[in-house]
GROMACS .gro file of N, CA and C in nm:
model
  339
    1MET      N    1   0.093  -0.113   0.034
    1MET     CA    2   0.005   0.026  -0.016
    1MET      C    3   0.084   0.157  -0.023
    2GLN      N    4   0.049   0.230  -0.112
    2GLN     CA    5   0.090   0.348  -0.038
    2GLN      C    6  -0.013   0.485  -0.021
    3TYR      N    7   0.044   0.580   0.065
    3TYR     CA    8  -0.037   0.630   0.113
    3TYR      C    9   0.009   0.782   0.056
    4TRP      N   10  -0.068   0.888   0.083
    4TRP     CA   11  -0.078   0.994   0.040
    4TRP      C   12  -0.099   1.100   0.074
    5LEU      N   13  -0.081   1.171   0.184
    5LEU     CA   14  -0.103   1.236   0.284
    5LEU      C   15  -0.165   1.442   0.223
    6ASP      N   16  -0.288   1.412   0.258
    6ASP     CA   17  -0.325   1.541   0.234
    6ASP      C   18  -0.208   1.654   0.391
    7ALA      N   19  -0.137   1.649   0.379
    7ALA     CA   20  -0.058   1.734   0.490
    7ALA      C   21  -0.152   1.868   0.550
    8TYR      N   22  -0.166   1.927   0.477
    8TYR     CA   23  -0.270   2.047   0.553
    8TYR      C   24  -0.377   2.005   0.612
    9ASN      N   25  -0.441   1.898   0.553
    9ASN     CA   26  -0.658   1.863   0.625
    9ASN      C   27  -0.564   1.828   0.728
   10ILE      N   28  -0.454   1.722   0.719
   10ILE     CA   29  -0.455   1.672   0.854
   10ILE      C   30  -0.390   1.688   0.970
   11ILE      N   31  -0.307   1.804   0.914
   11ILE     CA   32  -0.284   1.853   1.069
   11ILE      C   33  -0.420   2.009   1.084
   12GLY      N   34  -0.462   1.994   0.987
   12GLY     CA   35  -0.547   2.118   1.121
   12GLY      C   36  -0.642   2.060   1.167
   13SER      N   37  -0.682   1.888   1.142
   13SER     CA   38  -0.724   1.795   1.257
   13SER      C   39  -0.655   1.774   1.336
   14MET      N   40  -0.549   1.796   1.391
   14MET     CA   41  -0.417   1.727   1.481
   14MET      C   42  -0.456   1.831   1.663
   15PRO      N   43  -0.470   1.776   1.716
   15PRO     CA   44  -0.418   1.797   1.812
   15PRO      C   45  -0.380   1.878   1.911
   16THR      N   46  -0.154   1.848   1.862
   16THR     CA   47  -0.127   1.875   1.914
   16THR      C   48  -0.042   1.924   1.880
   17LEU      N   49  -0.080   1.989   1.672
   17LEU     CA   50  -0.034   2.116   1.576
   17LEU      C   51  -0.127   2.201   1.503
   18ALA      N   52  -0.121   2.324   1.503
   18ALA     CA   53  -0.194   2.427   1.448
   18ALA      C   54  -0.147   2.464   1.277
   19LEU      N   55  -0.237   2.475   1.226
   19LEU     CA   56  -0.227   2.539   1.104
   19LEU      C   57  -0.093   2.709   1.091
   20SER      N   58  -0.153   2.718   1.274
   20SER     CA   59  -0.099   2.878   1.245
   20SER      C   60   0.102   2.808   1.340
   21ASP      N   61   0.053   2.732   1.334
   21ASP     CA   62   0.270   2.679   1.401
   21ASP      C   63   0.337   2.765   1.241
   22PRO      N   64   0.439   2.798   1.294
   22PRO     CA   65   0.495   2.845   1.195
   22PRO      C   66   0.608   2.713   1.111
   23ASP      N   67   0.663   2.648   1.152
   23ASP     CA   68   0.706   2.519   1.136
   23ASP      C   69   0.690   2.448   1.152
   24LYS      N   70   0.536   2.432   1.098
   24LYS     CA   71   0.455   2.332   1.078
   24LYS      C   72   0.503   2.173   1.005
   25GLU      N   73   0.495   2.228   0.842
   25GLU     CA   74   0.523   2.128   0.811
   25GLU      C   75   0.613   2.021   0.809
   26LYS      N   76   0.720   2.108   0.953
   26LYS     CA   77   0.901   2.016   0.982
   26LYS      C   78   0.804   1.943   1.072
   27GLN      N   79   0.706   1.947   1.077
   27GLN     CA   80   0.703   1.916   1.267
   27GLN      C   81   0.641   1.796   1.167
   28PHE      N   82   0.579   1.768   1.114
   28PHE     CA   83   0.413   1.703   1.073
   28PHE      C   84   0.472   1.565   1.032
   29VAL      N   85   0.606   1.669   0.924
   29VAL     CA   86   0.663   1.536   0.851
   29VAL      C   87   0.742   1.488   1.000
   30SER      N   88   0.824   1.555   1.111
   30SER     CA   89   0.930   1.395   1.147
   30SER      C   90   0.789   1.351   1.271
   31TYR      N   91   0.684   1.426   1.232
   31TYR     CA   92   0.584   1.290   1.317
   31TYR      C   93   0.551   1.177   1.205
   32ILE      N   94   0.514   1.169   1.119
   32ILE     CA   95   0.530   1.085   0.985
   32ILE      C   96   0.628   1.011   1.049
   33ILE      N   97   0.782   1.037   1.013
   33ILE     CA   98   0.870   0.988   1.020
   33ILE      C   99   0.875   0.875   1.153
   34LYS      N  100   0.840   0.948   1.259
   34LYS     CA  101   0.809   0.854   1.380
   34LYS      C  102   0.722   0.777   1.381
   35THR      N  103   0.601   0.773   1.296
   35THR     CA  104   0.494   0.692   1.367
   35THR      C  105   0.500   0.607   1.225
   36SER      N  106   0.484   0.612   1.143
   36SER     CA  107   0.505   0.503   1.017
   36SER      C  108   0.586   0.419   0.998
   37GLU      N  109   0.503   0.257   0.982
   37GLU     CA  110   0.546   0.191   0.968
   37GLU      C  111   0.633   0.189   0.834
   38SER      N  112   0.745   0.123   0.860
   38SER     CA  113   0.862   0.111   0.740
   38SER      C  114   0.824   0.058   0.652
   39ARG      N  115   0.793  -0.069   0.641
   39ARG     CA  116   0.676  -0.084   0.480
   39ARG      C  117   0.593  -0.045   0.422
   40GLN      N  118   0.521   0.105   0.433
   40GLN     CA  119   0.411   0.148   0.417
   40GLN      C  120   0.429   0.325   0.373
   41TYR      N  121   0.430   0.287   0.234
   41TYR     CA  122   0.572   0.390   0.152
   41TYR      C  123   0.466   0.586   0.170
   42CYS      N  124   0.512   0.671   0.210
   42CYS     CA  125   0.386   0.796   0.144
   42CYS      C  126   0.451   0.917   0.089
   43TRP      N  127   0.357   0.952   0.063
   43TRP     CA  128   0.422   1.084  -0.002
   43TRP      C  129   0.266   1.206   0.082
   44ILE      N  130   0.426   1.324   0.156
   44ILE     CA  131   0.311   1.443   0.229
   44ILE      C  132   0.307   1.509   0.112
   45VAL      N  133   0.210   1.578   0.113
   45VAL     CA  134   0.230   1.673   0.000
   45VAL      C  135   0.103   1.729   0.025
   46PHE      N  136   0.184   1.945   0.094
   46PHE     CA  137   0.153   2.038   0.106
   46PHE      C  138   0.133   2.157   0.035
   47ASP      N  139  -0.025   2.180  -0.028
   47ASP     CA  140  -0.014   2.317  -0.102
   47ASP      C  141   0.040   2.355  -0.119
   48GLY      N  142   0.050   2.435  -0.258
   48GLY     CA  143   0.124   2.560  -0.316
   48GLY      C  144   0.312   2.643  -0.271
   49GLN      N  145   0.353   2.607  -0.374
   49GLN     CA  146   0.516   2.711  -0.307
   49GLN      C  147   0.541   2.772  -0.448
   50ASP      N  148   0.594   2.858  -0.426
   50ASP     CA  149   0.616   2.987  -0.491
   50ASP      C  150   0.739   2.887  -0.556
   51GLY      N  151   0.693   2.948  -0.709
   51GLY     CA  152   0.760   2.823  -0.833
   51GLY      C  153   0.774   2.711  -0.825
   52ASP      N  154   0.786   2.578  -0.861
   52ASP     CA  155   0.735   2.443  -0.999
   52ASP      C  156   0.721   2.377  -0.845
   53VAL      N  157   0.687   2.289  -0.894
   53VAL     CA  158   0.700   2.152  -0.765
   53VAL      C  159   0.774   2.183  -0.731
   54SER      N  160   0.810   2.086  -0.543
   54SER     CA  161   0.950   2.053  -0.533
   54SER      C  162   0.909   1.870  -0.447
   55HIS      N  163   1.037   1.797  -0.444
   55HIS     CA  164   0.946   1.712  -0.420
   55HIS      C  165   1.123   1.688  -0.344
   56GLU      N  166   1.125   1.662  -0.219
   56GLU     CA  167   1.230   1.585  -0.118
   56GLU      C  168   1.193   1.412  -0.098
   57ARG      N  169   1.250   1.371  -0.182
   57ARG     CA  170   1.319   1.200  -0.158
   57ARG      C  171   1.383   1.113   0.001
   58HIS      N  172   1.244   1.036   0.073
   58HIS     CA  173   1.374   0.939   0.112
   58HIS      C  174   1.332   0.816   0.107
   59ARG      N  175   1.369   0.741   0.154
   59ARG     CA  176   1.355   0.642   0.183
   59ARG      C  177   1.263   0.566   0.213
   60THR      N  178   1.172   0.597   0.312
   60THR     CA  179   1.025   0.559   0.341
   60THR      C  180   0.926   0.690   0.284
   61HIS      N  181   0.953   0.793   0.277
   61HIS     CA  182   0.874   0.827   0.174
   61HIS      C  183   0.856   1.020   0.122
   62THR      N  184   0.807   1.055   0.044
   62THR     CA  185   0.810   1.176  -0.072
   62THR      C  186   0.784   1.274   0.019
   63THR      N  187   0.845   1.369   0.076
   63THR     CA  188   0.801   1.533   0.060
   63THR      C  189   0.729   1.624  -0.043
   64VAL      N  190   0.649   1.677  -0.078
   64VAL     CA  191   0.588   1.747  -0.221
   64VAL      C  192   0.553   1.859  -0.166
   65PHE      N  193   0.639   2.002  -0.217
   65PHE     CA  194   0.546   2.155  -0.224
   65PHE      C  195   0.487   2.152  -0.379
   66THR      N  196   0.379   2.187  -0.356
   66THR     CA  197   0.289   2.143  -0.511
   66THR      C  198   0.339   2.284  -0.502
   67PRO      N  199   0.325   2.367  -0.641
   67PRO     CA  200   0.285   2.410  -0.723
   67PRO      C  201   0.219   2.578  -0.755
   68GLU      N  202   0.203   2.695  -0.662
   68GLU     CA  203   0.143   2.763  -0.640
   68GLU      C  204  -0.028   2.773  -0.669
   69TYR      N  205  -0.005   2.728  -0.804
   69TYR     CA  206  -0.097   2.770  -0.872
   69TYR      C  207  -0.121   2.577  -0.901
   70GLN      N  208  -0.130   2.518  -0.824
   70GLN     CA  209  -0.174   2.359  -0.818
   70GLN      C  210  -0.237   2.334  -0.635
   71SER      N  211  -0.299   2.257  -0.631
   71SER     CA  212  -0.365   2.264  -0.486
   71SER      C  213  -0.303   2.084  -0.409
   72ALA      N  214  -0.301   2.071  -0.306
   72ALA     CA  215  -0.239   2.001  -0.278
   72ALA      C  216  -0.332   1.795  -0.333
   73ASP      N  217  -0.474   1.864  -0.326
   73ASP     CA  218  -0.568   1.787  -0.394
   73ASP      C  219  -0.570   1.765  -0.537
   74ALA      N  220  -0.569   1.876  -0.569
   74ALA     CA  221  -0.538   1.854  -0.764
   74ALA      C  222  -0.459   1.750  -0.805
   75TYR      N  223  -0.282   1.782  -0.667
   75TYR     CA  224  -0.172   1.700  -0.700
   75TYR      C  225  -0.212   1.546  -0.657
   76ILE      N  226  -0.274   1.572  -0.535
   76ILE     CA  227  -0.337   1.355  -0.512
   76ILE      C  228  -0.382   1.346  -0.577
   77ILE      N  229  -0.517   1.428  -0.691
   77ILE     CA  230  -0.549   1.321  -0.802
   77ILE      C  231  -0.550   1.282  -0.911
   78GLU      N  232  -0.428   1.368  -0.940
   78GLU     CA  233  -0.360   1.331  -1.091
   78GLU      C  234  -0.264   1.223  -1.047
   79LYS      N  235  -0.225   1.229  -0.954
   79LYS     CA  236  -0.079   1.103  -0.913
   79LYS      C  237  -0.194   1.012  -0.908
   80THR      N  238  -0.317   1.021  -0.830
   80THR     CA  239  -0.340   0.857  -0.828
   80THR      C  240  -0.371   0.841  -0.888
   81ALA      N  241  -0.426   0.965  -0.969
   81ALA     CA  242  -0.514   0.853  -1.148
   81ALA      C  243  -0.407   0.777  -1.234
   82GLN      N  244  -0.323   0.807  -1.181
   82GLN     CA  245  -0.234   0.794  -1.322
   82GLN      C  246  -0.158   0.630  -1.225
   83CYS      N  247  -0.123   0.584  -1.139
   83CYS     CA  248  -0.143   0.479  -1.116
   83CYS      C  249  -0.151   0.337  -1.124
   84ARG      N  250  -0.098   0.297  -1.186
   84ARG     CA  251  -0.095   0.117  -1.182
   84ARG      C  252  -0.180   0.017  -1.139
   85HIS      N  253  -0.194   0.098  -0.992
   85HIS     CA  254  -0.236   0.002  -0.899
   85HIS      C  255  -0.388   0.072  -0.793
   86PRO      N  256  -0.479   0.148  -0.866
   86PRO     CA  257  -0.481   0.243  -0.778
   86PRO      C  258  -0.530   0.185  -0.659
   87ASP      N  259  -0.589   0.081  -0.641
   87ASP     CA  260  -0.645  -0.053  -0.539
   87ASP      C  261  -0.569  -0.022  -0.429
   88ALA      N  262  -0.384  -0.003  -0.463
   88ALA     CA  263  -0.360   0.011  -0.374
   88ALA      C  264  -0.294   0.145  -0.303
   89GLN      N  265  -0.391   0.294  -0.337
   89GLN     CA  266  -0.398   0.312  -0.350
   89GLN      C  267  -0.441   0.459  -0.103
   90ILE      N  268  -0.391   0.476  -0.090
   90ILE     CA  269  -0.443   0.488   0.007
   90ILE      C  270  -0.461   0.627   0.068
   91VAL      N  271  -0.539   0.799   0.032
   91VAL     CA  272  -0.545   0.933   0.031
   91VAL      C  273  -0.568   0.952   0.186
   92VAL      N  274  -0.491   0.992   0.257
   92VAL     CA  275  -0.537   1.043   0.395
   92VAL      C  276  -0.575   1.219   0.410
   93THR      N  277  -0.732   1.221   0.446
   93THR     CA  278  -0.789   1.327   0.348
   93THR      C  279  -0.946   1.311   0.443
   94ASP      N  280  -1.016   1.415   0.506
   94ASP     CA  281  -1.055   1.483   0.569
   94ASP      C  282  -1.213   1.557   0.428
   95ASP      N  283  -1.102   1.617   0.322
   95ASP     CA  284  -1.197   1.671   0.215
   95ASP      C  285  -1.288   1.610   0.151
   96ARG      N  286  -1.390   1.618   0.138
   96ARG     CA  287  -1.517   1.496   0.100
   96ARG      C  288  -1.453   1.541  -0.066
   97ALA      N  289  -1.515   1.618  -0.184
   97ALA     CA  290  -1.430   1.634  -0.287
   97ALA      C  291  -1.338   1.567  -0.355
   98LEU      N  292  -1.216   1.628  -0.285
   98LEU     CA  293  -1.101   1.520  -0.274
   98LEU      C  294  -1.113   1.381  -0.269
   99ALA      N  295  -1.189   1.290  -0.175
   99ALA     CA  296  -1.238   1.213  -0.088
   99ALA      C  297  -1.303   1.084  -0.226
  100ARG      N  298  -1.433   1.187  -0.276
  100ARG     CA  299  -1.471   1.165  -0.361
  100ARG      C  300  -1.393   1.079  -0.564
  101ALA      N  301  -1.327   1.234  -0.507
  101ALA     CA  302  -1.214   1.226  -0.629
  101ALA      C  303  -1.099   1.065  -0.669
  102VAL      N  304  -1.172   1.043  -0.559
  102VAL     CA  305  -1.014   0.903  -0.496
  102VAL      C  306  -1.071   0.814  -0.506
  103ARG      N  307  -1.240   0.780  -0.442
  103ARG     CA  308  -1.272   0.693  -0.463
  103ARG      C  309  -1.333   0.604  -0.616
  104ARG      N  310  -1.380   0.795  -0.690
  104ARG     CA  311  -1.405   0.747  -0.783
  104ARG      C  312  -1.270   0.651  -0.895
  105ASN      N  313  -1.220   0.677  -0.863
  105ASN     CA  314  -1.049   0.639  -0.971
  105ASN      C  315  -1.017   0.501  -0.924
  106GLY      N  316  -1.060   0.477  -0.828
  106GLY     CA  317  -1.013   0.304  -0.758
  106GLY      C  318  -0.928   0.328  -0.638
  107GLY      N  319  -0.947   0.435  -0.578
  107GLY     CA  320  -0.842   0.453  -0.407
  107GLY      C  321  -0.949   0.466  -0.355
  108HIS      N  322  -0.885   0.392  -0.189
  108HIS     CA  323  -0.966   0.430  -0.092
  108HIS      C  324  -0.878   0.581  -0.032
  109VAL      N  325  -0.989   0.552   0.074
  109VAL     CA  326  -0.906   0.697   0.172
  109VAL      C  327  -1.007   0.629   0.262
  110GLN      N  328  -0.844   0.745   0.379
  110GLN     CA  329  -0.854   0.727   0.533
  110GLN      C  330  -0.885   0.836   0.594
  111PRO      N  331  -1.003   0.863   0.679
  111PRO     CA  332  -1.034   1.035   0.813
  111PRO      C  333  -0.909   1.012   0.831
  112CYS      N  334  -0.881   1.159   0.858
  112CYS     CA  335  -0.792   1.206   0.924
  112CYS      C  336  -0.781   1.179   1.080
  113THR      N  337  -0.900   1.188   1.171
  113THR     CA  338  -0.903   1.102   1.326
  113THR      C  339  -0.891   0.980   1.305
   0.00000   0.00000   0.00000
């Protein structure tokens, strides 16, 4: 299974982290590294940054900052729709529109909480 994390959506539902925290991205990635099972690869997707999409690849995860014109939701929908095995894709989000699109493409959705 491969996980796609709608990062800001998940952060917004966490009791220990807030969207207003200045280093929320770093804290969230650290949290995911500490709590994830090593055999489960995940894509941690954050909404728009200035410039092009940026990827930071690691053995257990890839952190993605989408370009400012593309939301994390749009990126996740695009990438999971291109997967050869959509039934092996799990998107973690509470966003209803994203969840519908993922399910329509054959993927699975797990709520943030």
